[in-house]
PDB file of C-alpha atoms in Angstrom:
ATOM      1  CA  MET A   1     -12.623-192.711  75.609  1.00 80.00           C
ATOM      2  CA  VAL A   2     -15.870-191.451  76.825  1.00 83.00           C
ATOM      3  CA  TYR A   3     -17.027-188.971  74.520  1.00 84.00           C
ATOM      4  CA  MET A   4     -16.834-189.205  70.604  1.00 87.00           C
ATOM      5  CA  ASN A   5     -16.629-185.248  69.771  1.00 90.00           C
ATOM      6  CA  PRO A   6     -14.193-185.008  66.811  1.00 91.00           C
ATOM      7  CA  VAL A   7     -12.724-181.801  68.416  1.00 92.00           C
ATOM      8  CA  CYS A   8     -12.135-183.600  71.607  1.00 92.00           C
ATOM      9  CA  LEU A   9     -10.417-186.614  69.836  1.00 93.00           C
ATOM     10  CA  MET A  10      -8.279-184.341  67.970  1.00 93.00           C
ATOM     11  CA  ILE A  11      -7.209-182.296  70.883  1.00 94.00           C
ATOM     12  CA  SER A  12      -6.393-185.568  73.026  1.00 93.00           C
ATOM     13  CA  PHE A  13      -4.575-186.963  69.932  1.00 91.00           C
ATOM     14  CA  VAL A  14      -2.251-184.013  69.186  1.00 91.00           C
ATOM     15  CA  CYS A  15      -1.706-183.446  73.013  1.00 92.00           C
ATOM     16  CA  SER A  16      -0.897-186.991  73.827  1.00 89.00           C
ATOM     17  CA  LEU A  17       1.373-186.999  71.125  1.00 86.00           C
ATOM     18  CA  PHE A  18       3.251-183.730  72.123  1.00 86.00           C
ATOM     19  CA  HIS A  19       3.583-185.251  75.629  1.00 86.00           C
ATOM     20  CA  LEU A  20       4.838-188.338  74.431  1.00 82.00           C
ATOM     21  CA  TYR A  21       7.021-186.947  72.145  1.00 81.00           C
ATOM     22  CA  TYR A  22       8.515-184.498  74.836  1.00 81.00           C
ATOM     23  CA  ILE A  23       9.046-187.444  77.343  1.00 81.00           C
ATOM     24  CA  LYS A  24      10.292-190.127  75.026  1.00 75.00           C
ATOM     25  CA  LYS A  25      12.604-188.729  72.216  1.00 69.00           C
ATOM     26  CA  GLY A  26      12.223-190.054  69.014  1.00 58.00           C
ATOM     27  CA  VAL A  27       8.744-191.618  69.557  1.00 59.00           C
ATOM     28  CA  THR A  28       7.665-190.602  65.957  1.00 58.00           C
ATOM     29  CA  LYS A  29       9.177-193.724  64.289  1.00 61.00           C
ATOM     30  CA  SER A  30       7.368-196.114  67.030  1.00 59.00           C
ATOM     31  CA  ILE A  31       3.991-194.200  66.082  1.00 61.00           C
ATOM     32  CA  PHE A  32       4.187-195.229  62.569  1.00 63.00           C
ATOM     33  CA  THR A  33       5.694-198.576  62.871  1.00 66.00           C
ATOM     34  CA  PHE A  34       3.305-200.152  65.712  1.00 67.00           C
ATOM     35  CA  MET A  35       0.632-197.529  67.079  1.00 71.00           C
ATOM     36  CA  LEU A  36      -0.727-196.381  63.738  1.00 72.00           C
ATOM     37  CA  PRO A  37      -1.348-200.052  62.615  1.00 74.00           C
ATOM     38  CA  ALA A  38      -2.661-201.078  65.697  1.00 71.00           C
ATOM     39  CA  ALA A  39      -5.353-198.230  65.369  1.00 73.00           C
ATOM     40  CA  LEU A  40      -6.062-198.443  61.529  1.00 78.00           C
ATOM     41  CA  ILE A  41      -6.741-202.243  61.554  1.00 79.00           C
ATOM     42  CA  PRO A  42      -9.868-201.616  63.914  1.00 76.00           C
ATOM     43  CA  ALA A  43     -10.933-198.736  61.840  1.00 78.00           C
ATOM     44  CA  LEU A  44     -10.760-200.986  58.840  1.00 82.00           C
ATOM     45  CA  ILE A  45     -12.476-203.652  60.723  1.00 81.00           C
ATOM     46  CA  ASN A  46     -15.330-201.273  61.595  1.00 79.00           C
ATOM     47  CA  THR A  47     -15.884-200.487  58.005  1.00 80.00           C
ATOM     48  CA  LEU A  48     -16.079-203.775  56.807  1.00 79.00           C
ATOM     49  CA  PHE A  49     -18.635-204.689  59.623  1.00 82.00           C
ATOM     50  CA  ASN A  50     -20.455-201.662  60.295  1.00 79.00           C
ATOM     51  CA  HIS A  51     -22.849-200.758  57.510  1.00 80.00           C
ATOM     52  CA  ARG A  52     -25.270-198.232  59.247  1.00 82.00           C
ATOM     53  CA  GLY A  53     -25.265-194.789  57.918  1.00 80.00           C
ATOM     54  CA  MET A  54     -27.267-192.952  55.429  1.00 83.00           C
ATOM     55  CA  THR A  55     -24.649-192.150  52.878  1.00 83.00           C
ATOM     56  CA  ILE A  56     -24.020-194.899  50.806  1.00 84.00           C
ATOM     57  CA  LEU A  57     -20.476-194.853  49.100  1.00 82.00           C
ATOM     58  CA  ALA A  58     -19.859-198.420  47.318  1.00 84.00           C
ATOM     59  CA  TYR A  59     -21.297-201.888  47.712  1.00 83.00           C
ATOM     60  CA  PHE A  60     -19.133-205.065  49.097  1.00 82.00           C
ATOM     61  CA  PRO A  61     -19.271-208.070  46.790  1.00 83.00           C
ATOM     62  CA  SER A  62     -21.579-209.284  49.722  1.00 80.00           C
ATOM     63  CA  GLY A  63     -24.285-206.908  48.842  1.00 80.00           C
ATOM     64  CA  ASN A  64     -23.584-204.855  52.351  1.00 82.00           C
ATOM     65  CA  PRO A  65     -23.114-201.075  51.760  1.00 86.00           C
ATOM     66  CA  LEU A  66     -19.831-199.305  52.406  1.00 84.00           C
ATOM     67  CA  THR A  67     -21.185-195.914  54.041  1.00 86.00           C
ATOM     68  CA  PHE A  68     -19.606-192.595  54.680  1.00 85.00           C
ATOM     69  CA  GLU A  69     -20.748-192.421  58.370  1.00 85.00           C
ATOM     70  CA  SER A  70     -18.929-195.889  59.281  1.00 86.00           C
ATOM     71  CA  VAL A  71     -15.873-194.642  57.293  1.00 86.00           C
ATOM     72  CA  ILE A  72     -15.714-191.454  59.499  1.00 87.00           C
ATOM     73  CA  TYR A  73     -16.710-193.492  62.800  1.00 87.00           C
ATOM     74  CA  GLY A  74     -13.871-195.815  62.063  1.00 86.00           C
ATOM     75  CA  LEU A  75     -11.433-193.237  61.811  1.00 87.00           C
ATOM     76  CA  PHE A  76     -12.356-191.234  64.813  1.00 89.00           C
ATOM     77  CA  ALA A  77     -12.183-194.555  66.665  1.00 87.00           C
ATOM     78  CA  ALA A  78      -8.863-195.114  65.795  1.00 87.00           C
ATOM     79  CA  VAL A  79      -7.755-191.955  66.743  1.00 88.00           C
ATOM     80  CA  MET A  80      -9.246-192.229  70.018  1.00 89.00           C
ATOM     81  CA  LEU A  81      -7.427-195.785  70.421  1.00 86.00           C
ATOM     82  CA  LEU A  82      -4.057-194.223  69.232  1.00 85.00           C
ATOM     83  CA  SER A  83      -4.808-191.630  72.038  1.00 88.00           C
ATOM     84  CA  ALA A  84      -5.418-193.971  74.576  1.00 88.00           C
ATOM     85  CA  ILE A  85      -1.990-195.783  73.810  1.00 83.00           C
ATOM     86  CA  ASN A  86      -0.361-192.369  73.790  1.00 85.00           C
ATOM     87  CA  TRP A  87      -1.627-191.167  77.216  1.00 88.00           C
ATOM     88  CA  PHE A  88      -0.909-194.632  78.774  1.00 84.00           C
ATOM     89  CA  SER A  89       2.706-194.830  77.501  1.00 81.00           C
ATOM     90  CA  SER A  90       2.979-191.108  79.052  1.00 84.00           C
ATOM     91  CA  PHE A  91       1.718-192.609  82.028  1.00 84.00           C
ATOM     92  CA  GLY A  92       3.842-195.489  82.520  1.00 78.00           C
ATOM     93  CA  GLU A  93       7.015-193.150  81.906  1.00 80.00           C
ATOM     94  CA  VAL A  94       5.748-190.787  84.353  1.00 82.00           C
ATOM     95  CA  MET A  95       4.014-192.710  86.989  1.00 79.00           C
ATOM     96  CA  THR A  96       6.638-194.816  88.746  1.00 76.00           C
ATOM     97  CA  SER A  97       6.253-197.619  91.293  1.00 71.00           C
ATOM     98  CA  ASP A  98       7.254-195.309  94.135  1.00 75.00           C
ATOM     99  CA  LYS A  99       5.021-192.620  93.259  1.00 79.00           C
ATOM    100  CA  ILE A 100       2.058-195.175  93.104  1.00 74.00           C
ATOM    101  CA  ARG A 101       2.984-196.461  96.590  1.00 72.00           C
ATOM    102  CA  TYR A 102       3.151-192.815  97.829  1.00 76.00           C
ATOM    103  CA  LEU A 103      -0.202-192.195  96.450  1.00 76.00           C
ATOM    104  CA  PHE A 104      -1.990-195.263  97.446  1.00 71.00           C
ATOM    105  CA  GLY A 105       0.127-196.708 100.013  1.00 68.00           C
ATOM    106  CA  ARG A 106      -1.563-195.721 103.056  1.00 69.00           C
ATOM    107  CA  LEU A 107      -5.310-196.124 101.783  1.00 70.00           C
ATOM    108  CA  SER A 108      -4.799-199.338 100.279  1.00 70.00           C
ATOM    109  CA  PRO A 109      -1.296-201.008 100.437  1.00 68.00           C
ATOM    110  CA  SER A 110      -2.488-204.269  98.690  1.00 69.00           C
ATOM    111  CA  LEU A 111      -3.996-202.312  95.709  1.00 71.00           C
ATOM    112  CA  ALA A 112      -0.700-200.001  95.637  1.00 69.00           C
ATOM    113  CA  LEU A 113       1.411-203.219  95.665  1.00 69.00           C
ATOM    114  CA  ILE A 114      -0.333-204.814  92.731  1.00 73.00           C
ATOM    115  CA  PHE A 115      -0.454-201.593  90.746  1.00 71.00           C
ATOM    116  CA  SER A 116       3.241-200.987  90.949  1.00 69.00           C
ATOM    117  CA  MET A 117       3.905-204.735  90.234  1.00 70.00           C
ATOM    118  CA  THR A 118       1.609-204.591  87.122  1.00 71.00           C
ATOM    119  CA  LEU A 119       3.461-201.379  85.957  1.00 68.00           C
ATOM    120  CA  ARG A 120       7.041-202.914  86.482  1.00 70.00           C
ATOM    121  CA  PHE A 121       5.799-206.570  85.032  1.00 71.00           C
ATOM    122  CA  VAL A 122       5.040-204.912  81.517  1.00 70.00           C
ATOM    123  CA  PRO A 123       8.627-204.038  80.639  1.00 74.00           C
ATOM    124  CA  LEU A 124       9.871-207.101  82.589  1.00 77.00           C
ATOM    125  CA  PHE A 125       7.558-209.450  80.447  1.00 78.00           C
ATOM    126  CA  ILE A 126       8.632-208.068  77.317  1.00 79.00           C
ATOM    127  CA  SER A 127      12.235-208.253  78.132  1.00 82.00           C
ATOM    128  CA  LYS A 128      11.778-211.907  79.189  1.00 83.00           C
ATOM    129  CA  LEU A 129       9.872-212.704  76.121  1.00 83.00           C
ATOM    130  CA  LYS A 130      12.838-211.474  73.832  1.00 84.00           C
ATOM    131  CA  GLU A 131      15.385-213.568  75.808  1.00 87.00           C
ATOM    132  CA  ILE A 132      13.236-216.639  75.360  1.00 85.00           C
ATOM    133  CA  ILE A 133      12.966-216.216  71.863  1.00 85.00           C
ATOM    134  CA  LYS A 134      16.720-215.750  71.711  1.00 86.00           C
ATOM    135  CA  TYR A 135      17.309-219.118  73.448  1.00 84.00           C
ATOM    136  CA  GLN A 136      14.477-220.742  71.238  1.00 83.00           C
ATOM    137  CA  SER A 137      16.125-219.481  68.153  1.00 83.00           C
ATOM    138  CA  ALA A 138      19.748-220.958  69.318  1.00 83.00           C
ATOM    139  CA  PHE A 139      18.151-224.244  69.681  1.00 79.00           C
ATOM    140  CA  GLY A 140      16.285-224.053  66.118  1.00 81.00           C
ATOM    141  CA  LYS A 141      12.911-223.212  67.355  1.00 81.00           C
ATOM    142  CA  SER A 142      13.048-219.568  65.768  1.00 80.00           C
ATOM    143  CA  VAL A 143       9.719-217.702  65.650  1.00 79.00           C
ATOM    144  CA  TYR A 144      10.959-215.802  62.581  1.00 79.00           C
ATOM    145  CA  GLU A 145      12.103-218.450  60.222  1.00 79.00           C
ATOM    146  CA  GLY A 146      10.561-221.795  59.103  1.00 78.00           C
ATOM    147  CA  LYS A 147       7.027-223.073  58.361  1.00 82.00           C
ATOM    148  CA  PRO A 148       4.121-220.987  59.535  1.00 81.00           C
ATOM    149  CA  VAL A 149       2.734-223.944  62.070  1.00 83.00           C
ATOM    150  CA  ALA A 150       6.153-224.306  63.436  1.00 83.00           C
ATOM    151  CA  ARG A 151       6.550-220.577  64.009  1.00 83.00           C
ATOM    152  CA  LEU A 152       3.072-220.488  65.736  1.00 84.00           C
ATOM    153  CA  LYS A 153       4.081-223.341  68.034  1.00 86.00           C
ATOM    154  CA  ASN A 154       7.464-221.691  68.985  1.00 84.00           C
ATOM    155  CA  ALA A 155       5.580-218.415  69.368  1.00 84.00           C
ATOM    156  CA  LEU A 156       2.953-220.188  71.855  1.00 86.00           C
ATOM    157  CA  SER A 157       5.983-222.153  73.774  1.00 86.00           C
ATOM    158  CA  ALA A 158       7.755-218.747  74.170  1.00 85.00           C
ATOM    159  CA  PHE A 159       4.537-217.053  75.524  1.00 84.00           C
ATOM    160  CA  SER A 160       3.560-220.027  77.774  1.00 86.00           C
ATOM    161  CA  LEU A 161       7.226-219.824  79.582  1.00 85.00           C
ATOM    162  CA  VAL A 162       7.081-216.146  79.869  1.00 84.00           C
ATOM    163  CA  THR A 163       3.553-216.378  81.392  1.00 83.00           C
ATOM    164  CA  THR A 164       4.764-219.031  83.911  1.00 85.00           C
ATOM    165  CA  TYR A 165       7.836-216.713  84.721  1.00 82.00           C
ATOM    166  CA  ALA A 166       5.511-213.776  85.227  1.00 79.00           C
ATOM    167  CA  LEU A 167       3.195-215.669  87.533  1.00 81.00           C
ATOM    168  CA  GLU A 168       5.960-217.350  89.718  1.00 83.00           C
ATOM    169  CA  ASN A 169       7.818-214.021  89.823  1.00 79.00           C
ATOM    170  CA  SER A 170       4.557-212.388  91.330  1.00 75.00           C
ATOM    171  CA  ILE A 171       4.251-214.875  93.895  1.00 82.00           C
ATOM    172  CA  ASP A 172       7.903-214.706  94.712  1.00 82.00           C
ATOM    173  CA  THR A 173       7.437-210.693  95.190  1.00 76.00           C
ATOM    174  CA  ALA A 174       4.192-210.944  97.200  1.00 75.00           C
ATOM    175  CA  ASP A 175       5.513-213.386  99.581  1.00 80.00           C
ATOM    176  CA  SER A 176       8.773-211.347 100.023  1.00 80.00           C
ATOM    177  CA  MET A 177       6.998-207.948 100.763  1.00 73.00           C
ATOM    178  CA  LYS A 178       4.666-209.915 103.156  1.00 76.00           C
ATOM    179  CA  GLY A 179       7.593-211.060 104.777  1.00 78.00           C
ATOM    180  CA  ARG A 180       9.226-207.552 105.130  1.00 73.00           C
ATOM    181  CA  GLY A 181       5.950-206.721 106.836  1.00 72.00           C
ATOM    182  CA  TYR A 182       4.409-204.835 103.907  1.00 67.00           C
ATOM    183  CA  GLY A 183       0.676-203.297 104.607  1.00 62.00           C
ATOM    184  CA  LEU A 184       0.976-203.549 108.415  1.00 66.00           C
ATOM    185  CA  ALA A 185      -1.350-200.935 110.111  1.00 64.00           C
ATOM    186  CA  LYS A 186       1.421-199.299 112.144  1.00 66.00           C
ATOM    187  CA  ARG A 187       4.512-199.835 109.629  1.00 62.00           C
ATOM    188  CA  THR A 188       5.843-196.309 108.660  1.00 64.00           C
ATOM    189  CA  CYS A 189       6.674-196.088 105.117  1.00 62.00           C
ATOM    190  CA  TYR A 190       9.770-193.635 103.824  1.00 64.00           C
ATOM    191  CA  THR A 191       8.955-191.624 100.741  1.00 68.00           C
ATOM    192  CA  LEU A 192      10.998-188.549  99.138  1.00 74.00           C
ATOM    193  CA  PHE A 193       7.692-186.848  98.121  1.00 77.00           C
ATOM    194  CA  LYS A 194       5.833-184.091  99.662  1.00 81.00           C
ATOM    195  CA  PHE A 195       2.202-182.560  99.232  1.00 81.00           C
ATOM    196  CA  SER A 196       3.250-178.960  98.668  1.00 85.00           C
ATOM    197  CA  LYS A 197       1.516-175.693  97.958  1.00 88.00           C
ATOM    198  CA  ARG A 198       2.470-176.404  94.248  1.00 87.00           C
ATOM    199  CA  ASP A 199       0.477-179.805  94.198  1.00 87.00           C
ATOM    200  CA  ILE A 200      -2.690-177.779  95.702  1.00 90.00           C
ATOM    201  CA  ILE A 201      -2.296-175.167  93.139  1.00 90.00           C
ATOM    202  CA  SER A 202      -2.085-178.158  90.405  1.00 90.00           C
ATOM    203  CA  LEU A 203      -4.996-179.859  91.846  1.00 91.00           C
ATOM    204  CA  THR A 204      -7.323-177.079  92.047  1.00 93.00           C
ATOM    205  CA  VAL A 205      -6.703-176.182  88.292  1.00 93.00           C
ATOM    206  CA  ILE A 206      -7.323-179.779  87.628  1.00 93.00           C
ATOM    207  CA  LEU A 207     -10.516-179.651  89.423  1.00 95.00           C
ATOM    208  CA  ILE A 208     -11.864-176.290  87.969  1.00 95.00           C
ATOM    209  CA  LEU A 209     -10.781-177.616  84.376  1.00 93.00           C
ATOM    210  CA  SER A 210     -12.523-180.824  84.904  1.00 93.00           C
ATOM    211  CA  GLY A 211     -15.789-179.460  86.339  1.00 93.00           C
ATOM    212  CA  LEU A 212     -16.052-177.036  83.390  1.00 92.00           C
ATOM    213  CA  ILE A 213     -15.498-180.187  81.029  1.00 92.00           C
ATOM    214  CA  LEU A 214     -18.193-182.281  83.048  1.00 92.00           C
ATOM    215  CA  TRP A 215     -20.484-179.001  83.001  1.00 91.00           C
ATOM    216  CA  GLY A 216     -20.415-179.080  79.389  1.00 90.00           C
ATOM    217  CA  ALA A 217     -21.061-182.447  79.074  1.00 89.00           C
ATOM    218  CA  MET A 218     -23.821-182.598  81.325  1.00 90.00           C
ATOM    219  CA  CYS A 219     -25.298-179.618  78.794  1.00 87.00           C
ATOM    220  CA  GLY A 220     -24.758-181.782  76.033  1.00 87.00           C
ATOM    221  CA  VAL A 221     -22.191-179.555  74.540  1.00 87.00           C
ATOM    222  CA  LEU A 222     -20.072-182.855  73.735  1.00 88.00           C
ATOM    223  CA  ASP A 223     -22.476-184.856  72.298  1.00 87.00           C
ATOM    224  CA  TYR A 224     -22.028-185.647  68.917  1.00 86.00           C
ATOM    225  CA  TYR A 225     -23.548-188.507  66.735  1.00 85.00           C
ATOM    226  CA  PHE A 226     -22.343-190.141  63.477  1.00 85.00           C
ATOM    227  CA  PHE A 227     -25.258-192.238  62.765  1.00 84.00           C
ATOM    228  CA  PRO A 228     -27.597-192.313  60.869  1.00 83.00           C
ATOM    229  CA  THR A 229     -25.858-189.208  59.646  1.00 83.00           C
ATOM    230  CA  VAL A 230     -22.885-187.116  61.037  1.00 83.00           C
ATOM    231  CA  ASP A 231     -23.770-184.336  63.032  1.00 84.00           C
ATOM    232  CA  GLN A 232     -22.234-180.848  62.374  1.00 85.00           C
ATOM    233  CA  ILE A 233     -19.771-179.638  65.006  1.00 85.00           C
ATOM    234  CA  SER A 234     -20.772-176.873  67.382  1.00 82.00           C
ATOM    235  CA  PHE A 235     -18.828-173.675  67.664  1.00 86.00           C
ATOM    236  CA  SER A 236     -21.050-172.075  70.145  1.00 87.00           C
ATOM    237  CA  PRO A 237     -19.262-169.743  72.914  1.00 89.00           C
ATOM    238  CA  ILE A 238     -20.165-172.469  75.577  1.00 89.00           C
ATOM    239  CA  SER A 239     -18.718-175.579  73.211  1.00 91.00           C
ATOM    240  CA  VAL A 240     -15.353-173.253  72.461  1.00 92.00           C
ATOM    241  CA  SER A 241     -14.889-172.551  76.171  1.00 92.00           C
ATOM    242  CA  VAL A 242     -15.437-176.382  76.996  1.00 93.00           C
ATOM    243  CA  TYR A 243     -13.232-177.178  74.051  1.00 93.00           C
ATOM    244  CA  LEU A 244     -10.368-174.670  75.583  1.00 94.00           C
ATOM    245  CA  SER A 245     -10.857-176.038  79.094  1.00 93.00           C
ATOM    246  CA  TYR A 246     -10.405-179.630  77.532  1.00 94.00           C
ATOM    247  CA  PHE A 247      -7.106-178.390  75.628  1.00 94.00           C
ATOM    248  CA  LEU A 248      -5.672-176.655  78.874  1.00 94.00           C
ATOM    249  CA  LEU A 249      -6.263-179.705  80.865  1.00 94.00           C
ATOM    250  CA  CYS A 250      -4.472-181.984  78.282  1.00 92.00           C
ATOM    251  CA  MET A 251      -1.540-179.425  78.113  1.00 92.00           C
ATOM    252  CA  TYR A 252      -1.484-178.651  82.074  1.00 90.00           C
ATOM    253  CA  PRO A 253       1.276-181.075  82.827  1.00 86.00           C
ATOM    254  CA  PHE A 254       3.502-179.213  80.236  1.00 83.00           C
ATOM    255  CA  ILE A 255       2.213-175.574  80.912  1.00 83.00           C
ATOM    256  CA  SER A 256       2.966-176.309  84.634  1.00 77.00           C
ATOM    257  CA  GLY A 257       6.033-178.117  84.425  1.00 69.00           C
ATOM    258  CA  ARG A 258       5.132-181.055  86.018  1.00 58.00           C
TER     259      ARG A 258
END
């Protein structure tokens, strides 16, 4: 999400798609039904409203130019958005609430609790929303049938109900955790995880690869500009080593078997 280098974006997209497919089988269907339109819509909006660039392809009826640079930038912005969705989807599957509490429970118990509650509420929010929509449909207030204005009102009503439910549930959970003494200074915390030698090796490899990538970024290897003209992709020995480090970093969870 930081560097718009096309090589890094494609590496990130391919690796994120690979990890997501490995973690959640059959994810290809959801890619084309939800994620792909969600990424192409911002790309289309960027093409319609971003008129920078020197290579003019055509003119809109309003007189604004359609430039090659804006089209390319919109496509790679869509790739970046799609990659971010894939990575966070994989993160949500791997990082459970008990792992979050293990990592941050001692440093900041309140932050760990909020983070774990957030991860839990996302699927809970969606499940409750589907349940409310079914109840409303039984009473003749469907969000899928009827006039557009009525469907919109029913959808807003369902969203309002599920938001109220989420707020009340979060307050009840916080009060319950407080009543159990969560976050007290001398309270112990049981966990199944231990920081082993394998974790030390993995952390060392990640830091080394990240350091190489940051070094390449500071040297300007990852700099890439779409305007006013599209830059040429650098394939010097330094840039190739940085691309390889980035690929190994993205694929390291699979390579290490973690």
